[in-house]
PDB file of C-alpha atoms and ligand atoms in Angstrom:
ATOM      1  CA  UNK A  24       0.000   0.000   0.000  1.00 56.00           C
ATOM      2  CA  UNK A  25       0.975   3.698  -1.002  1.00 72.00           C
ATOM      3  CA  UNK A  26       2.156   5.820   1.765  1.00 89.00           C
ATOM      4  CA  UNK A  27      -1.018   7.290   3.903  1.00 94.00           C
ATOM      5  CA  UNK A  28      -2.900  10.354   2.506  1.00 95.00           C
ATOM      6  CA  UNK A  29      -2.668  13.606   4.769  1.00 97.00           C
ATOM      7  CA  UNK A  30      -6.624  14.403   4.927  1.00 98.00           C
ATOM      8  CA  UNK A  31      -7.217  17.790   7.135  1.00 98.00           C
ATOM      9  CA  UNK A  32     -11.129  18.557   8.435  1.00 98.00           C
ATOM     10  CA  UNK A  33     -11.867  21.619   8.924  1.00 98.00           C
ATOM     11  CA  UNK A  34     -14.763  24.239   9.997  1.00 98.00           C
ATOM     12  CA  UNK A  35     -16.465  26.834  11.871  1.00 97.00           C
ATOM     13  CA  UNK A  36     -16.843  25.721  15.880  1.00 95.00           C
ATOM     14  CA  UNK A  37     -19.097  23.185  16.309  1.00 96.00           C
ATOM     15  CA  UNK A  38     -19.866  21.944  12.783  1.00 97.00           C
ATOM     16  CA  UNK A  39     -18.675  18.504  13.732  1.00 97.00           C
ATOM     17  CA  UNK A  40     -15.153  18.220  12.716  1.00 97.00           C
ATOM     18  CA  UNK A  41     -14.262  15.678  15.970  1.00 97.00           C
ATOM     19  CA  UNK A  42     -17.631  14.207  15.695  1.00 98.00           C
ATOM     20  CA  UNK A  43     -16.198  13.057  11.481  1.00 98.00           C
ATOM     21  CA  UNK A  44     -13.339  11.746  12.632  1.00 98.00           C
ATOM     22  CA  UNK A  45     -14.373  10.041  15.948  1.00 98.00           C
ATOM     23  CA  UNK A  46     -17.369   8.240  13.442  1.00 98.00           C
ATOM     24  CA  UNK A  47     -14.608   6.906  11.413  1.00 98.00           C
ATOM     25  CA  UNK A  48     -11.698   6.435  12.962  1.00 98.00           C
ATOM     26  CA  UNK A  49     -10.601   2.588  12.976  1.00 98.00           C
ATOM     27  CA  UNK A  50      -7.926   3.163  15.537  1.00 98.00           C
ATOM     28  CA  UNK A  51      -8.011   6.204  18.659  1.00 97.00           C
ATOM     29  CA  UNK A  52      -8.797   9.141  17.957  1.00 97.00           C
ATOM     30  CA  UNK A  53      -6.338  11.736  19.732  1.00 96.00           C
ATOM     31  CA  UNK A  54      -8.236  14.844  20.488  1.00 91.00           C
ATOM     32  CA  UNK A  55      -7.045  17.762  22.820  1.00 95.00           C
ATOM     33  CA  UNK A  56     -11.382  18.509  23.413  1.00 93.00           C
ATOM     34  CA  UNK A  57     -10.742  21.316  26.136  1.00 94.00           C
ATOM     35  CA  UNK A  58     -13.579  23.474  28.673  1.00 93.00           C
ATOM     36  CA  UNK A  59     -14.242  26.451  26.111  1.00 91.00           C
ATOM     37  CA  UNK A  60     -13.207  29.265  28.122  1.00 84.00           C
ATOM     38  CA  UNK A  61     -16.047  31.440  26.422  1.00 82.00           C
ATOM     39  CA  UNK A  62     -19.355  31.364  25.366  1.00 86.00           C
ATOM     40  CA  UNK A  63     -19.581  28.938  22.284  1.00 87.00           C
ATOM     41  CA  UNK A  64     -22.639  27.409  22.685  1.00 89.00           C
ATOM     42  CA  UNK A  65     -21.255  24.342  23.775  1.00 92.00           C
ATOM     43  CA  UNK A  66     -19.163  22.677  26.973  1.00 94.00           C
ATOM     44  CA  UNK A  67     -16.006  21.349  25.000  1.00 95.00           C
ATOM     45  CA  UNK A  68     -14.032  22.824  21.878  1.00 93.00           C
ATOM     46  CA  UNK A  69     -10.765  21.462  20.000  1.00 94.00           C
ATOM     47  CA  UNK A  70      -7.903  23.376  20.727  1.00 92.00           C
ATOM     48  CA  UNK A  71      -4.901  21.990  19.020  1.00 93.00           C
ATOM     49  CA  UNK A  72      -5.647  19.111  17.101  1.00 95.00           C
ATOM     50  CA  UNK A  73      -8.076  15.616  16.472  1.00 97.00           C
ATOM     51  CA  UNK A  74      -6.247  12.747  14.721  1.00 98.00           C
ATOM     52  CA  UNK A  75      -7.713   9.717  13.471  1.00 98.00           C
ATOM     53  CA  UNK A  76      -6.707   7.103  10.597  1.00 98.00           C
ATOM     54  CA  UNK A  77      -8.546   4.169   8.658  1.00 98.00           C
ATOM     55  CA  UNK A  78      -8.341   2.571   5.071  1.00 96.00           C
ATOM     56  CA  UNK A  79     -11.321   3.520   2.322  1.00 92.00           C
ATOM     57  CA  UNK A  80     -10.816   2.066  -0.646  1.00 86.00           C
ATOM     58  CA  UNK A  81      -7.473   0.736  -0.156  1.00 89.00           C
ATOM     59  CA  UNK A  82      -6.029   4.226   0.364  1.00 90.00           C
ATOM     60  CA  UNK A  83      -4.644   4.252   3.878  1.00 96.00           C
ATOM     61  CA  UNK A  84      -5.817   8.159   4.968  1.00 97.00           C
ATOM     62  CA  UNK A  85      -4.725  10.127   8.207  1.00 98.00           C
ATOM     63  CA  UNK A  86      -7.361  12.455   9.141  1.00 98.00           C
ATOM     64  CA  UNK A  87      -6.177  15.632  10.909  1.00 98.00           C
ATOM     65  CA  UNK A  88      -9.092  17.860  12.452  1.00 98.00           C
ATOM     66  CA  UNK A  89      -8.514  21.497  13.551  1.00 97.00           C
ATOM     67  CA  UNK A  90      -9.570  23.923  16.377  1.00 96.00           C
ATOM     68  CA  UNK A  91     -13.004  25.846  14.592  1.00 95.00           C
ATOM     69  CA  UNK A  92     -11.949  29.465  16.590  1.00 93.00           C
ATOM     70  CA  UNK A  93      -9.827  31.371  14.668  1.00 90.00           C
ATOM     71  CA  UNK A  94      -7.750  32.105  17.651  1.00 91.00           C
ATOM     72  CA  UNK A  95      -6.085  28.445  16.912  1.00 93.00           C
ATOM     73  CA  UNK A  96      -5.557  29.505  13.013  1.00 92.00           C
ATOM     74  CA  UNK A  97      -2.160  29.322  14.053  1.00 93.00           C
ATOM     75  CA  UNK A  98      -3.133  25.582  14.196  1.00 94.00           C
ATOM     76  CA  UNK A  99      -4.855  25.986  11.231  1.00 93.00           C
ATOM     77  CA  UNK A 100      -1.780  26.509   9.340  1.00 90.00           C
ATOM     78  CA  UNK A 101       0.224  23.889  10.739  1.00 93.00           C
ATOM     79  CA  UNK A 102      -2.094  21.040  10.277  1.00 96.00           C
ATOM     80  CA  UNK A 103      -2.258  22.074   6.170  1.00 95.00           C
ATOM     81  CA  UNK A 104       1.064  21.594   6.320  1.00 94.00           C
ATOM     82  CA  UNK A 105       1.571  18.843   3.102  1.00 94.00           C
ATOM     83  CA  UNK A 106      -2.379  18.157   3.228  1.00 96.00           C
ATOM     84  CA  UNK A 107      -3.113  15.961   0.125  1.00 94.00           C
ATOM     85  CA  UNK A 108      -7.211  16.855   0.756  1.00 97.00           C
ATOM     86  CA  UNK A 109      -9.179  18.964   2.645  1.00 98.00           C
ATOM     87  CA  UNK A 110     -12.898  18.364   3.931  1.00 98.00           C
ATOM     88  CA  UNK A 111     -14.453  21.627   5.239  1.00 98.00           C
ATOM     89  CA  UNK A 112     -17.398  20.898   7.400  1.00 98.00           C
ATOM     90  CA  UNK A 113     -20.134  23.637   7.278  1.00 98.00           C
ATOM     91  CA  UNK A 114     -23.634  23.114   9.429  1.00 98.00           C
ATOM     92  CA  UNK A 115     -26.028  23.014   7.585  1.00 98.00           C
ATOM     93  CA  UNK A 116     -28.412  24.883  10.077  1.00 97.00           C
ATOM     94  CA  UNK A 117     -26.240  28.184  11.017  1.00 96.00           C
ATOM     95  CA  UNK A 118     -26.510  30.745   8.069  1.00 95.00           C
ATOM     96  CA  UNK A 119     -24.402  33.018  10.586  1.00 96.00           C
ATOM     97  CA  UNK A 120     -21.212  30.613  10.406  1.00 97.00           C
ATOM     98  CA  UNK A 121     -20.979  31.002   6.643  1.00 97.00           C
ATOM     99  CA  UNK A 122     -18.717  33.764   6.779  1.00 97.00           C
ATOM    100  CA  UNK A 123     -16.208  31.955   9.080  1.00 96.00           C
ATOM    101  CA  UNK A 124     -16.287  29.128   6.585  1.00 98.00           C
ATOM    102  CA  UNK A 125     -15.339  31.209   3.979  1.00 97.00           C
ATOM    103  CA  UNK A 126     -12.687  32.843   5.865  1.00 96.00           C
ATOM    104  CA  UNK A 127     -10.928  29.437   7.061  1.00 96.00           C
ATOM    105  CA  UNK A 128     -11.454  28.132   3.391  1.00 97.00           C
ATOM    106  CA  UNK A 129      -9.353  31.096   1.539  1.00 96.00           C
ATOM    107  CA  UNK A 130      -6.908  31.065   4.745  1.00 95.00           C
ATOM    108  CA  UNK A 131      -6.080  27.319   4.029  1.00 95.00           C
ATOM    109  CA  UNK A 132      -6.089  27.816   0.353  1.00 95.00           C
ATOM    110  CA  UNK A 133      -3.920  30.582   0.333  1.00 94.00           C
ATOM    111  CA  UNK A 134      -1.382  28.671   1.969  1.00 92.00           C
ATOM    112  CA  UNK A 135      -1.863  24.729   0.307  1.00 92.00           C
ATOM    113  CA  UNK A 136      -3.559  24.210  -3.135  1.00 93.00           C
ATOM    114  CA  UNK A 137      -5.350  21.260  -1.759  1.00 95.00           C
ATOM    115  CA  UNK A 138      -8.974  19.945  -3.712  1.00 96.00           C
ATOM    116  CA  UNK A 139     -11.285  19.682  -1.106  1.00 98.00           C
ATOM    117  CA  UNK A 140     -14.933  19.049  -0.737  1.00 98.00           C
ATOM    118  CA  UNK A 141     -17.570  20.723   1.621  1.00 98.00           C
ATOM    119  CA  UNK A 142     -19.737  18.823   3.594  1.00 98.00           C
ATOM    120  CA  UNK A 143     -22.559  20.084   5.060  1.00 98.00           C
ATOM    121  CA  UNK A 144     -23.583  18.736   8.494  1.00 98.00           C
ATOM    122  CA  UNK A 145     -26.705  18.628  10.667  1.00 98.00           C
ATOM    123  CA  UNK A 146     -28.384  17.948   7.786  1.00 98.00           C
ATOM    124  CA  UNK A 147     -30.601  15.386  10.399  1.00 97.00           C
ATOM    125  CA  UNK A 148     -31.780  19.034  11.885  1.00 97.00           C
ATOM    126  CA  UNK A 149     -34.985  21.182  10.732  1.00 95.00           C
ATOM    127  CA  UNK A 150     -34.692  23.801   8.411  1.00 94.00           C
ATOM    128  CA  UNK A 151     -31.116  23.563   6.859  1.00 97.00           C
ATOM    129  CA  UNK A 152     -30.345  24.428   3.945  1.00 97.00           C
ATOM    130  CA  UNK A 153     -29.705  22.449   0.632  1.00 98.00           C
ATOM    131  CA  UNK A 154     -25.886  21.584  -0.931  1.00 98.00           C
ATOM    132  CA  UNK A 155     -26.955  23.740  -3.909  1.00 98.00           C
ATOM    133  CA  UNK A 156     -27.475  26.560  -1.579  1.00 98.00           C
ATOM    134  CA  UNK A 157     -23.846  25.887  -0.455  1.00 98.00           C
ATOM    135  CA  UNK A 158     -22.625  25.354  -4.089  1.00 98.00           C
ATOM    136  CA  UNK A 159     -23.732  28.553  -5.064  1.00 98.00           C
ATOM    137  CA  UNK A 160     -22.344  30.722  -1.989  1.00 98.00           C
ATOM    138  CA  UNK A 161     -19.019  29.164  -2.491  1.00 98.00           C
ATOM    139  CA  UNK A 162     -19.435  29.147  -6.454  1.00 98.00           C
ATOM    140  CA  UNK A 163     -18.882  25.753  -6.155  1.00 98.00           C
ATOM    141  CA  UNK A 164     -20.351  22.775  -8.443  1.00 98.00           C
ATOM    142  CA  UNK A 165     -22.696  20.782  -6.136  1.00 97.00           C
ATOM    143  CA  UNK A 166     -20.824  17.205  -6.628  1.00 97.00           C
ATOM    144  CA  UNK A 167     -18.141  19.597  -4.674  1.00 98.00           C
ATOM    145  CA  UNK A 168     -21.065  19.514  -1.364  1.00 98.00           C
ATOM    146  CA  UNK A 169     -21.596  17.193   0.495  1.00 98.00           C
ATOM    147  CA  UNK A 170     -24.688  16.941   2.926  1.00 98.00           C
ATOM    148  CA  UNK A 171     -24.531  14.237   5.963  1.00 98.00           C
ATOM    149  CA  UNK A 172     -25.101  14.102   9.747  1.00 98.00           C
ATOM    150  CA  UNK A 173     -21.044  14.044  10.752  1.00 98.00           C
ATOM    151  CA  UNK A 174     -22.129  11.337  13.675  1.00 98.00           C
ATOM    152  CA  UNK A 175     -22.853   8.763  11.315  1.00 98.00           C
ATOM    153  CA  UNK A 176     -20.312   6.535  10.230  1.00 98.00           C
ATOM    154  CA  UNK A 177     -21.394   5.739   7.048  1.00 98.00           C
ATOM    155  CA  UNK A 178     -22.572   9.305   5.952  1.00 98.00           C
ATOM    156  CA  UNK A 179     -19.237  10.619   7.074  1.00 98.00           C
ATOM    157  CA  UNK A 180     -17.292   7.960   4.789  1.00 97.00           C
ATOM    158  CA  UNK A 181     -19.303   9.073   2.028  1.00 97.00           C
ATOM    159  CA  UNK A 182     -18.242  12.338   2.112  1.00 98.00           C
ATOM    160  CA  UNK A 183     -14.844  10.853   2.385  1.00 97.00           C
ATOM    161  CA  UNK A 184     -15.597   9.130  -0.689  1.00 96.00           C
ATOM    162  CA  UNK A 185     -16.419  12.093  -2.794  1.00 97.00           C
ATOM    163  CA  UNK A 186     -13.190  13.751  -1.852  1.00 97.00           C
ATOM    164  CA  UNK A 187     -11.273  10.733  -3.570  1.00 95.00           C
ATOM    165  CA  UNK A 188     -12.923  10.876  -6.106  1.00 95.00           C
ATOM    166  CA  UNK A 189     -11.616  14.452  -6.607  1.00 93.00           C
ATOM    167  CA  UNK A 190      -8.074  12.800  -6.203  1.00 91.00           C
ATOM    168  CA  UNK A 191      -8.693  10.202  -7.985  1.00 84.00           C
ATOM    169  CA  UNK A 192     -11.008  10.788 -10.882  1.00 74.00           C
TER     170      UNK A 192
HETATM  171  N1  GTP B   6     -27.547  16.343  14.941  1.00 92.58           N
HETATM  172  C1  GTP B   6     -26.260  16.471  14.601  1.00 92.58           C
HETATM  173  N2  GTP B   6     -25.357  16.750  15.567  1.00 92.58           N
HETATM  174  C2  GTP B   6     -24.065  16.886  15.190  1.00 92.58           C
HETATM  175  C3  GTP B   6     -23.631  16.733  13.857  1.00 92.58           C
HETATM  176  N3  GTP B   6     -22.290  16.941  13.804  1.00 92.58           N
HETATM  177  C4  GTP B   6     -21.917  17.210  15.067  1.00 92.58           C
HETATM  178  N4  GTP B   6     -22.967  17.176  15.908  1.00 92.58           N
HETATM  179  C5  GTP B   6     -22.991  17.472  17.351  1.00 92.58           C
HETATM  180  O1  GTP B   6     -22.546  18.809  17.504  1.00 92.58           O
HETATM  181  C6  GTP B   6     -21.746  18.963  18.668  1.00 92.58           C
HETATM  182  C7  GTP B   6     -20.396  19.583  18.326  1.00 92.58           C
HETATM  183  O2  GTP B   6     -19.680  18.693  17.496  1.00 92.58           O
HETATM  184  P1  GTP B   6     -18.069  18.644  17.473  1.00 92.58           P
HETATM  185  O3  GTP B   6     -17.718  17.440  16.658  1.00 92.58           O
HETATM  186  O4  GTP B   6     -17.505  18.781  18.818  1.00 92.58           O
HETATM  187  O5  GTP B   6     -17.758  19.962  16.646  1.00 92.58           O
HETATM  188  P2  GTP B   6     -16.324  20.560  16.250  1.00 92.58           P
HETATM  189  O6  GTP B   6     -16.455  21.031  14.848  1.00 92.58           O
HETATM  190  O7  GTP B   6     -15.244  19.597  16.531  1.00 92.58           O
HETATM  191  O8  GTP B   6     -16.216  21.832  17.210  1.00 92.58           O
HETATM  192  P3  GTP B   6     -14.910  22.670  17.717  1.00 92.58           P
HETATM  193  O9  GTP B   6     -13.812  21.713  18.007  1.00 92.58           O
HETATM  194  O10 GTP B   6     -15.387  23.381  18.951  1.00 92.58           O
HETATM  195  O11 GTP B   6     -14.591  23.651  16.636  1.00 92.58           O
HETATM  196  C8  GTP B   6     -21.638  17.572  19.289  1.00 92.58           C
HETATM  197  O12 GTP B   6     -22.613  17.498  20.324  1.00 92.58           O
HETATM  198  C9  GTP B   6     -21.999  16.629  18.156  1.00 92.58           C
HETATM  199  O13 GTP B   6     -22.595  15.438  18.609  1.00 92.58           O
HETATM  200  C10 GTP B   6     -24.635  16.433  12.849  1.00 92.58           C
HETATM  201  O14 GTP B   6     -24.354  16.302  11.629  1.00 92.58           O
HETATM  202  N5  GTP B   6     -25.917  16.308  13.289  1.00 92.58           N
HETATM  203 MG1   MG B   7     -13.571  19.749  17.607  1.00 92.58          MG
END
């Protein structure tokens, strides 16, 4: 087998970056899941890194989550560092988070030109919106969005799946 494909997942907080990787891991996940200091909406937030491997279609892929505040970006940079793909994870319920999406999308892009796919979590909530919507904000083609609940194992490998596809036509 090839050496293992540098995958990095990344996203505004809370969009379900450790959730991804702890749903398919096939060995520990590492993750450095801290008390958020401030108000996120949430008890716990990633503040260095998640780490997580497992084979998809005989490619042997290391999965490399970031921190979603951009006072980690510094982490941000690091963990792009020789990325082969990148899966940005935007929920699919918070129209406010776009922006941040954006910005950690052109931050990590300006630094690696990595193909990457979006995928668009919480889909399982009420009123989110559709991968086209996405598509079009990032002027994007839709096979480039990806909708899924980031808990579910096999909904996160798909997504998975559509990036290597990208790699791999
Ligand atoms: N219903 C639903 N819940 C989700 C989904 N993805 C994540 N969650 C939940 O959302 C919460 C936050 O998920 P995390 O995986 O911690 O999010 P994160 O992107 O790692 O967040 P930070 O590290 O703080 O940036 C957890 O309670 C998850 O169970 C999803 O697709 N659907
Ligand atoms: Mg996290």
């Amino acid at each position: 087998m090839s050496s293992p494909l540098k995958l990095v997942v990344s996203g505004p907080v809370g969009a379900g970056k450790t959730s991804f990787i702890r749903a398919l891991s096939q060995t520990e996940v590492v993750d450095t899941d801290a008390l958020a200091s401030e108000n996120i909406g949430k008890t716990h937030t990633t503040v260095a890194l998640d780490f997580g491997t497992l084979t998809l279609a005989g490619h042997e892929l290391h999965l490399y989550g970031t921190p979603g505040q951009d006072r980690f970006d510094f982490m941000w940079e690091v963990l792009c560092q020789g990325a082969l793909g990148l899966i940005l994870l935007v929920p699919a319920d918070r129209p406010r988070d776009l922006p941040a999406a954006r910005h950690m999308l052109d931050f990590i892009t300006s630094r690696v030109n990595v193909p990457f796919v979006i995928g668009l979590t919480r889909r399982d909530q009420p009123r989110t919106w559709e991968p086209q919507e996405i598509a079009d904000y990032f002027h994007l083609p839709v096979r480039q969005v990806v909708g899924l609940n980031a808990t579910r194992p096999l909904e996160a490998a798909r997504t998975l799946e559509r990036l290597l596809e990208l790699l791999h036509p």
